[in-house]
């Protein structure tokens, strides 16, 4: 061992002891006949003291050591004259009696301090240096902590961690697969799993009863910001359960994590139907840390002289409490916000309630005081409130108002990172329409069971069929999603049929699962959590990249190791493939 | 929930309660007016009782249910007349009041009992049915248990579980990589990791201090029996440690696992140098549950009239205690064993010591009683012992005698599965000669540090340089191996040079690591355990396949899902590759 203690553990109780520390030189401060080195490791920082009067040789040696060099120092623990309350070892320092450089450092390409001068690209290229920054290190340690909390909870609840294969079969329904050419089976390919979905269902059919895995998954998608080609999932499945059994178990899991990480008790998690979430929040992952729920005005305002309302499919607004003092300019900015091409609204209507309770509005030409008073009632608007209203096609208008709501909440500081407001969204539709390809897609995945009471309309009105599917939403992010699965061959075939699979396609891709249903399949269901995102939210962030030890950039590259890269002709030949670049 | 209890938990204390069970029909036994169903789930088996006198309708319903169907039964817990001491629920049965088939089963392709009639291929094709057999299920649950024991131990010892990437760079040194074509970076490929070696070293350079991961690794090798293209590793790394610190931590881990799984305390793990292991056991993973250590006779027997000894580089034997009664035929069989082409010896020499302590030998023509008595002393041979001797080229002879020793131990029942005798083998050579390609290969891997005291001969006699490398051997299997790593750029370059890398090859493949060494790298080292094998040995087996939920066969195929498989032309085109089958 190169140390007797870590840099985070010495206290006044150790004063007088001879100790050895090893670590990185965080910084050195030189004064006349004195020098101090802050020695850093994973556990903390300890001050090393060098005094010309005590040992001039060691002092001069210390002055030759660069930042970020790794050194080993022997010495005596002494009480500091000037205590530093900011760090846990701040009451002591080490009077160094011997010092040795274990690995000397060149000047790093960016400053390894909390406020680094390193840009994203540089930090990613030298990720091993970035990891030395306390905040980055702590993100990885938080991830480790949560991983262990999840495992402990699930094991105590009877779940078994079963590893499923990474080299599986390509089933190009859904997102694109990453594939792996097989050398032994020439011309054939494995795929990397987008999730262990079918395997966990087979485990249920095999009688494993309760399964979980914290598992890497892969999707070859065009990367939007903050998506990674490989990501980690907490993947779970249970047999002989109904939807509420699953919600209870995983409500318990989230409470356990929040309690252990933040010492916060959260109450029971509310449930909201998908239909309500869309109507009240304009999206299926509402942030319920704050209100500003949608109020629909169609009945109240149709038939006035205002053509925008009369022509709109939906008129809907929110009450932005206490914001009646928004200036003309601020309202113009909001109007530009909704008129951006991404949202595409034609304008924004506002109503303010002044300190006397008198409403005014951008459309007062069309709506008189008595009418605006009715709006106030609908929105529960009081003195000082600002009401914002959008009108237009239903889906588009809801989306725009949802974004406006989130934008304002951010601006008003309502999205408090250390407040946790989870929500179950239930009763998702089974299918969604892919208008481009004129076909139905599974909203969750093809193994999700329809609600039995909706089965009667599955042919006449498939879009209206609800599924036994649910999402766990936290602070406006979907952190988990799952469903009760189909466990009958006939219904599964029906589902593939609805999704446009021919019988032979269904059999080729998923025949093993449908066959398995014929040998005694228990009713089962499960859930999967996006682990990267869960950890980021627990850390008070929404960006996942820093919570991944070695993330890839938006071009799916690892810029540190320079991957992907070319491989040799010999490798290609072994794999019976050749490169064929498109023009 | 489809049940109030599992099939493993009801006891006499529940007699009189109304309960609901769900599970699989293990078997049904019909008598005149009575039927019994053994209902099975992960947790056990409970007997359901049907009596014509009580409810003839339910009885006749029960008699329609096939084996392996999934049913739900409601009823009352009653005390059994004939108790079954063989199962934990054997004192009670369920008087069924209502029964429902949740999923009916066709006749399975093999019998789902402990002594199944299913061959390996069939069992793998229907792995989900095979998993229902208690012994297979228990293997997976043992794996889960050991995984959690490992995690708990490592977390308590300050190790953090850090996930490293699966899409990395191909570095074709060593085994063949599985590669993944990149769609976004056309013509380029990721590789799947053979181990997270370089990443865990970068984590040490990043200051993580103690890392572990239970992680999938991939090797595209021609599969020998009981090798899998994907396998799981317990991967660990520590900073600021020396070899003994690592051995201590992981000795503790193995003790913890054996104690928790088998309630056995093992003493401290002995250490043996590689040189001694080869000399005394003829291989580097000796099974030390039994003796039969090698005794070299060169000095004693050279210069006799026996040309076989005089011409041999090595004359070496073992004492097979108490086997002097081996017949001529048994000795002939052993002789054939060593003469097989795989071992290639020209013959086997034996000496027997009879009940009066008188030796006889197959070479008594060349060695008289007084000489054989000397042999007896060397081998510590007593009445009733059998000594077997081989002579020939050193490496080949040792290998053959090692195999003979293991073969006899197996035959004599000395390889007791529930006896655990771990051993550290240390001081491995740094390099081994690849005679085919006339070059040096890293015996462990290119990042292993040579022993500092051997550095002086690294140019003059590289083959004699010992490494700071160690294996953990258990019952004749290597279950773990590791090393203290190089943490200096200069020495790492030297190592690549010895291994025949040009400077630019070294830089292209491992430049990121060598650069990292220039920014302050702590001394570090680690170990990796083959998790599949560890679990198998803990389960009393040496074959790993049943300890993997969904293993691949010897052609690297998953015969259940039929992977690998062909992919579509569209997928190939997206990936800028084409298939080019060799003639």
XYZ file of C-alpha atoms in Angstrom, chain A residues 75-509:
435
model
C 4.866 13.015 7.702
C 3.307 13.867 11.041
C -0.287 15.024 11.530
C -0.296 18.444 13.202
C -3.047 20.851 14.165
C -3.405 23.763 11.771
C -2.966 27.303 12.938
C -5.541 28.596 10.500
C -8.336 26.065 10.306
C -10.278 25.608 7.078
C -13.937 24.923 7.873
C -14.607 24.298 4.195
C -13.105 20.813 4.106
C -13.402 17.906 6.477
C -9.662 17.599 7.026
C -9.407 21.352 7.542
C -8.321 21.225 11.169
C -5.071 19.400 10.495
C -2.171 19.422 8.083
C 0.822 17.166 7.463
C 4.317 18.246 8.414
C 6.028 16.371 5.621
C 9.195 14.424 6.423
C 9.662 12.700 3.085
C 8.204 13.133 -0.360
C 8.377 11.102 -3.527
C 6.948 11.677 -6.991
C 5.162 8.554 -8.215
C 4.181 10.044 -11.570
C 4.870 13.539 -12.745
C 2.321 15.453 -14.789
C 2.571 17.680 -17.795
C 0.396 20.770 -17.724
C -3.148 19.492 -18.265
C -5.058 20.759 -21.312
C -7.617 22.404 -19.008
C -7.781 23.428 -15.389
C -8.902 20.658 -13.101
C -11.040 22.772 -10.808
C -14.783 23.059 -10.362
C -14.892 26.059 -12.660
C -12.883 24.555 -15.432
C -11.797 26.390 -18.544
C -12.224 23.166 -20.535
C -14.883 23.152 -23.233
C -17.063 20.087 -23.748
C -14.944 18.640 -26.528
C -11.695 18.960 -24.649
C -13.213 17.559 -21.487
C -14.479 14.528 -23.436
C -11.160 13.937 -25.168
C -9.441 13.945 -21.802
C -12.313 12.415 -19.913
C -9.894 10.783 -17.446
C -8.833 14.280 -16.388
C -12.396 15.559 -16.273
C -13.252 12.702 -13.893
C -10.847 14.221 -11.380
C -13.167 17.184 -10.893
C -15.177 16.682 -7.736
C -18.575 17.285 -9.275
C -17.972 14.772 -12.061
C -16.566 12.180 -9.672
C -19.555 12.612 -7.409
C -21.961 12.007 -10.270
C -20.376 8.607 -10.917
C -20.400 7.764 -7.229
C -24.058 8.741 -7.026
C -24.725 6.377 -9.915
C -22.952 3.589 -8.047
C -24.970 4.351 -4.938
C -28.303 4.293 -6.725
C -27.395 1.109 -8.573
C -26.740 -0.607 -5.258
C -29.932 0.808 -3.703
C -31.959 -0.531 -6.616
C -30.354 -3.962 -6.404
C -30.822 -4.209 -2.670
C -34.479 -3.210 -2.883
C -35.232 -5.603 -5.723
C -33.389 -8.503 -4.122
C -35.262 -7.967 -0.869
C -38.452 -8.091 -2.907
C -37.552 -11.448 -4.410
C -36.275 -10.313 -7.802
C -33.385 -12.289 -9.252
C -30.739 -10.625 -11.393
C -30.587 -12.812 -14.505
C -28.198 -11.921 -17.314
C -29.643 -12.057 -20.816
C -27.542 -12.266 -23.991
C -26.034 -9.315 -25.833
C -25.595 -11.148 -29.116
C -29.171 -11.672 -30.237
C -31.283 -11.524 -33.376
C -32.062 -8.445 -35.429
C -35.765 -7.540 -35.369
C -35.859 -4.253 -37.201
C -39.344 -3.288 -35.991
C -38.911 -0.020 -34.099
C -35.531 1.665 -33.883
C -32.506 0.561 -35.899
C -30.383 -2.268 -34.517
C -26.643 -2.272 -34.157
C -25.516 -5.497 -35.806
C -22.483 -7.738 -35.391
C -21.267 -9.838 -38.316
C -20.724 -13.479 -37.434
C -17.457 -15.013 -38.561
C -18.480 -18.604 -37.934
C -21.961 -18.276 -39.446
C -20.902 -16.547 -42.629
C -23.171 -13.862 -44.050
C -25.212 -13.788 -40.854
C -25.417 -11.162 -38.159
C -26.210 -10.824 -34.497
C -27.919 -7.698 -33.226
C -27.217 -5.901 -29.976
C -30.385 -5.722 -27.859
C -32.541 -2.596 -27.845
C -33.888 -4.127 -24.642
C -34.046 -7.659 -23.214
C -37.828 -7.625 -23.755
C -38.407 -11.046 -25.280
C -35.836 -12.718 -23.032
C -37.426 -11.459 -19.879
C -40.775 -12.712 -21.103
C -39.209 -16.119 -21.765
C -37.820 -16.061 -18.238
C -41.365 -15.608 -16.967
C -42.506 -18.528 -19.107
C -39.558 -20.419 -17.614
C -40.907 -19.752 -14.134
C -38.354 -17.236 -12.842
C -41.280 -15.258 -11.402
C -39.429 -12.014 -10.654
C -36.548 -10.846 -12.801
C -34.410 -7.745 -12.933
C -31.246 -6.624 -14.584
C -29.334 -3.376 -14.826
C -28.397 -3.815 -18.414
C -26.862 -2.007 -21.352
C -29.146 -1.459 -24.354
C -28.314 -0.187 -27.838
C -30.126 1.904 -30.414
C -28.675 3.072 -33.679
C -30.680 6.258 -33.898
C -29.759 9.616 -35.282
C -28.691 11.181 -32.078
C -30.667 14.025 -30.715
C -28.925 16.022 -28.033
C -28.520 13.986 -24.877
C -29.220 10.602 -26.400
C -26.559 7.928 -26.330
C -26.226 4.954 -28.706
C -25.685 2.764 -25.648
C -27.683 3.401 -22.514
C -28.493 1.571 -19.323
C -31.852 0.248 -18.291
C -33.205 -1.138 -15.022
C -35.216 -3.914 -16.572
C -37.838 -5.798 -14.549
C -40.550 -8.398 -15.060
C -43.019 -10.178 -12.748
C -45.438 -13.064 -13.114
C -48.946 -13.591 -11.766
C -49.454 -9.875 -11.225
C -51.864 -7.186 -12.336
C -51.025 -3.626 -13.189
C -51.440 -2.271 -9.667
C -49.076 -4.877 -8.245
C -46.349 -3.554 -10.511
C -47.102 0.059 -9.724
C -46.891 -0.715 -6.001
C -43.546 -2.488 -6.194
C -41.931 0.252 -8.269
C -43.472 3.091 -6.346
C -41.666 1.480 -3.424
C -38.440 1.406 -5.379
C -38.541 5.102 -6.241
C -39.435 6.057 -2.672
C -36.552 3.953 -1.395
C -34.077 5.650 -3.726
C -35.287 9.173 -2.944
C -35.252 8.466 0.764
C -31.753 7.003 0.790
C -30.271 9.612 -1.524
C -32.026 12.753 -0.319
C -33.501 11.779 3.064
C -36.888 12.785 1.694
C -40.132 10.921 2.156
C -42.473 11.226 -0.775
C -46.136 10.397 -0.393
C -47.940 7.884 -2.531
C -47.532 8.505 -6.230
C -50.642 9.884 -7.955
C -52.038 8.240 -11.098
C -53.283 10.103 -14.133
C -54.693 8.701 -17.343
C -52.945 9.425 -20.569
C -56.081 11.237 -21.765
C -56.052 13.531 -18.737
C -52.340 14.210 -19.041
C -52.787 15.286 -22.645
C -55.832 17.423 -21.828
C -54.432 19.050 -18.701
C -50.735 19.329 -19.542
C -50.523 18.864 -23.306
C -48.076 15.969 -23.019
C -47.747 12.493 -21.542
C -44.985 13.309 -19.071
C -46.298 16.278 -17.140
C -44.143 18.073 -14.616
C -46.493 18.333 -11.635
C -44.131 20.191 -9.339
C -46.176 23.260 -10.287
C -49.716 23.986 -11.544
C -50.512 26.026 -14.654
C -52.808 23.233 -15.794
C -54.613 23.720 -19.078
C -58.066 25.268 -19.153
C -60.087 24.732 -22.331
C -62.252 27.606 -23.428
C -64.043 26.237 -26.482
C -67.508 26.364 -24.940
C -67.001 29.786 -23.433
C -65.561 31.692 -26.378
C -66.954 30.153 -29.535
C -69.425 32.301 -31.362
C -67.887 35.670 -30.529
C -66.703 38.093 -33.232
C -63.124 36.856 -32.910
C -62.441 34.679 -35.950
C -59.233 33.129 -34.562
C -61.282 31.447 -31.862
C -64.158 30.560 -34.110
C -61.890 28.826 -36.577
C -59.856 26.962 -33.961
C -60.271 23.320 -33.121
C -59.057 24.047 -29.594
C -58.780 27.179 -27.485
C -56.744 26.510 -24.402
C -54.784 28.520 -21.852
C -52.862 28.615 -18.613
C -52.840 30.931 -15.626
C -49.340 32.224 -14.933
C -49.794 33.275 -11.334
C -48.482 36.684 -10.329
C -47.144 37.614 -13.729
C -49.548 40.419 -14.667
C -46.555 42.745 -14.490
C -45.037 41.172 -17.628
C -44.032 43.975 -19.949
C -45.099 44.365 -23.545
C -41.610 43.219 -24.480
C -41.815 40.097 -22.366
C -45.164 39.235 -23.927
C -43.724 39.824 -27.389
C -40.910 37.431 -26.567
C -43.443 34.817 -25.508
C -45.353 35.411 -28.724
C -42.176 34.852 -30.731
C -41.589 31.706 -28.674
C -44.895 30.152 -29.804
C -44.476 31.394 -33.365
C -41.137 29.579 -33.835
C -41.357 27.029 -36.646
C -41.033 24.166 -34.132
C -44.329 25.249 -32.542
C -45.875 27.111 -35.452
C -48.665 28.971 -33.674
C -50.052 32.092 -35.295
C -50.115 34.128 -32.114
C -50.574 34.339 -28.366
C -53.566 35.854 -26.578
C -53.127 37.224 -23.088
C -55.278 38.523 -20.274
C -53.897 40.383 -17.261
C -55.691 40.964 -13.977
C -54.579 44.232 -12.351
C -54.206 45.032 -8.637
C -57.870 45.997 -8.475
C -59.014 42.716 -9.990
C -59.815 44.340 -13.348
C -58.955 42.214 -16.407
C -57.446 43.527 -19.601
C -56.586 41.527 -22.670
C -54.954 41.550 -26.071
C -58.393 40.697 -27.476
C -60.475 43.147 -25.457
C -61.825 44.461 -28.759
C -63.758 41.182 -29.065
C -64.426 40.341 -25.414
C -65.842 42.839 -22.922
C -65.231 43.007 -19.196
C -68.090 40.691 -18.319
C -66.778 38.111 -20.701
C -63.213 38.480 -19.385
C -64.606 38.068 -15.855
C -65.951 34.699 -16.958
C -62.455 33.804 -18.206
C -61.109 34.795 -14.793
C -63.489 32.344 -13.182
C -62.466 29.550 -15.536
C -58.778 30.142 -14.872
C -59.228 30.890 -11.193
C -57.359 34.112 -11.995
C -56.842 36.672 -9.262
C -55.217 40.052 -8.941
C -51.796 40.047 -10.512
C -52.290 36.939 -12.643
C -51.434 36.582 -16.300
C -53.482 34.255 -18.496
C -52.002 32.996 -21.780
C -54.211 31.470 -24.440
C -53.455 29.600 -27.646
C -55.873 28.573 -30.358
C -55.540 26.229 -33.301
C -55.365 22.594 -34.292
C -55.681 20.406 -31.206
C -52.421 18.429 -31.114
C -50.271 21.309 -32.237
C -51.854 23.780 -29.847
C -51.457 21.479 -26.872
C -47.831 20.875 -27.708
C -47.167 24.598 -28.015
C -48.912 25.411 -24.756
C -47.066 22.596 -23.007
C -43.747 24.016 -24.158
C -44.837 27.499 -23.101
C -45.785 26.159 -19.679
C -42.410 24.458 -19.247
C -40.541 27.496 -20.544
C -42.298 29.779 -18.055
C -41.824 27.316 -15.193
C -38.095 27.254 -15.901
C -37.997 31.036 -16.029
C -40.021 31.404 -12.834
C -37.840 28.925 -10.942
C -40.693 26.464 -10.479
C -38.645 23.468 -11.671
C -36.795 22.981 -8.397
C -34.202 20.230 -8.912
C -34.389 18.978 -5.349
C -38.169 18.673 -5.325
C -39.379 15.297 -6.551
C -42.912 14.914 -7.879
C -43.421 11.500 -9.467
C -46.571 10.554 -11.331
C -47.932 7.396 -12.892
C -49.428 7.997 -16.321
C -51.718 5.053 -17.139
C -54.101 3.847 -19.855
C -51.909 4.679 -22.793
C -53.335 3.982 -26.243
C -52.274 0.607 -27.617
C -51.431 1.981 -31.051
C -50.362 5.176 -32.660
C -50.703 6.119 -36.277
C -47.622 6.367 -38.445
C -49.078 8.789 -41.010
C -45.956 8.742 -43.197
C -46.207 5.019 -43.778
C -49.956 4.813 -43.361
C -49.867 2.105 -40.734
C -50.311 1.451 -37.035
C -47.325 1.341 -34.716
C -47.216 -0.070 -31.196
C -47.136 2.897 -28.836
C -45.190 0.900 -26.217
C -44.114 -2.285 -28.018
C -45.822 -5.182 -29.811
C -45.987 -7.304 -26.649
C -48.216 -4.922 -24.726
C -51.694 -6.218 -23.908
C -54.819 -4.279 -24.804
C -57.319 -3.649 -22.031
C -59.739 -6.602 -22.161
C -62.755 -4.276 -22.151
C -61.480 -2.535 -25.282
C -60.893 -5.738 -27.256
C -64.334 -5.474 -28.844
C -63.320 -2.371 -30.814
C -59.879 -3.599 -31.825
C -60.979 -4.059 -35.447
C -63.499 -1.252 -35.751
C -61.480 1.461 -34.030
C -57.968 0.286 -33.210
C -56.772 3.795 -32.414
C -59.188 3.999 -29.487
C -58.024 0.784 -27.833
C -56.282 1.432 -24.548
C -53.376 -0.666 -23.353
C -52.393 -1.959 -19.961
C -49.395 0.319 -20.239
C -47.983 2.848 -17.809
C -45.147 5.333 -17.491
C -43.475 6.585 -14.373
C -42.886 10.300 -14.824
C -40.588 12.332 -12.614
C -40.342 16.101 -12.806
C -41.443 16.178 -16.425
C -39.271 13.270 -17.557
C -40.336 9.765 -18.383
C -38.072 7.704 -16.164
C -39.798 4.371 -16.620
C -42.369 2.641 -18.722
C -43.951 -0.751 -18.890
C -46.995 -2.835 -19.515
C -48.867 -6.001 -18.816
C -47.826 -8.307 -21.636
C -49.795 -10.469 -23.965
C -49.373 -14.121 -22.897
C -51.580 -15.816 -25.496
C -50.452 -16.833 -28.931
C -53.707 -15.857 -30.598
C -53.749 -12.327 -29.257
C -50.068 -11.877 -30.020
C -50.685 -12.945 -33.632
C -53.572 -10.513 -33.840
C -51.286 -7.770 -32.606
C -48.609 -8.524 -35.205
C -51.335 -8.556 -37.812
C -52.525 -5.086 -36.749
C -48.946 -3.848 -36.959
C -48.710 -4.996 -40.550
C -46.557 -8.073 -40.092
C -47.309 -10.919 -42.464
C -47.696 -14.242 -40.721
C -44.328 -15.408 -41.983
C -42.577 -12.223 -40.875
C -44.098 -12.555 -37.419
C -43.018 -16.171 -37.238
C -39.535 -15.551 -38.481
C -38.874 -12.766 -36.023
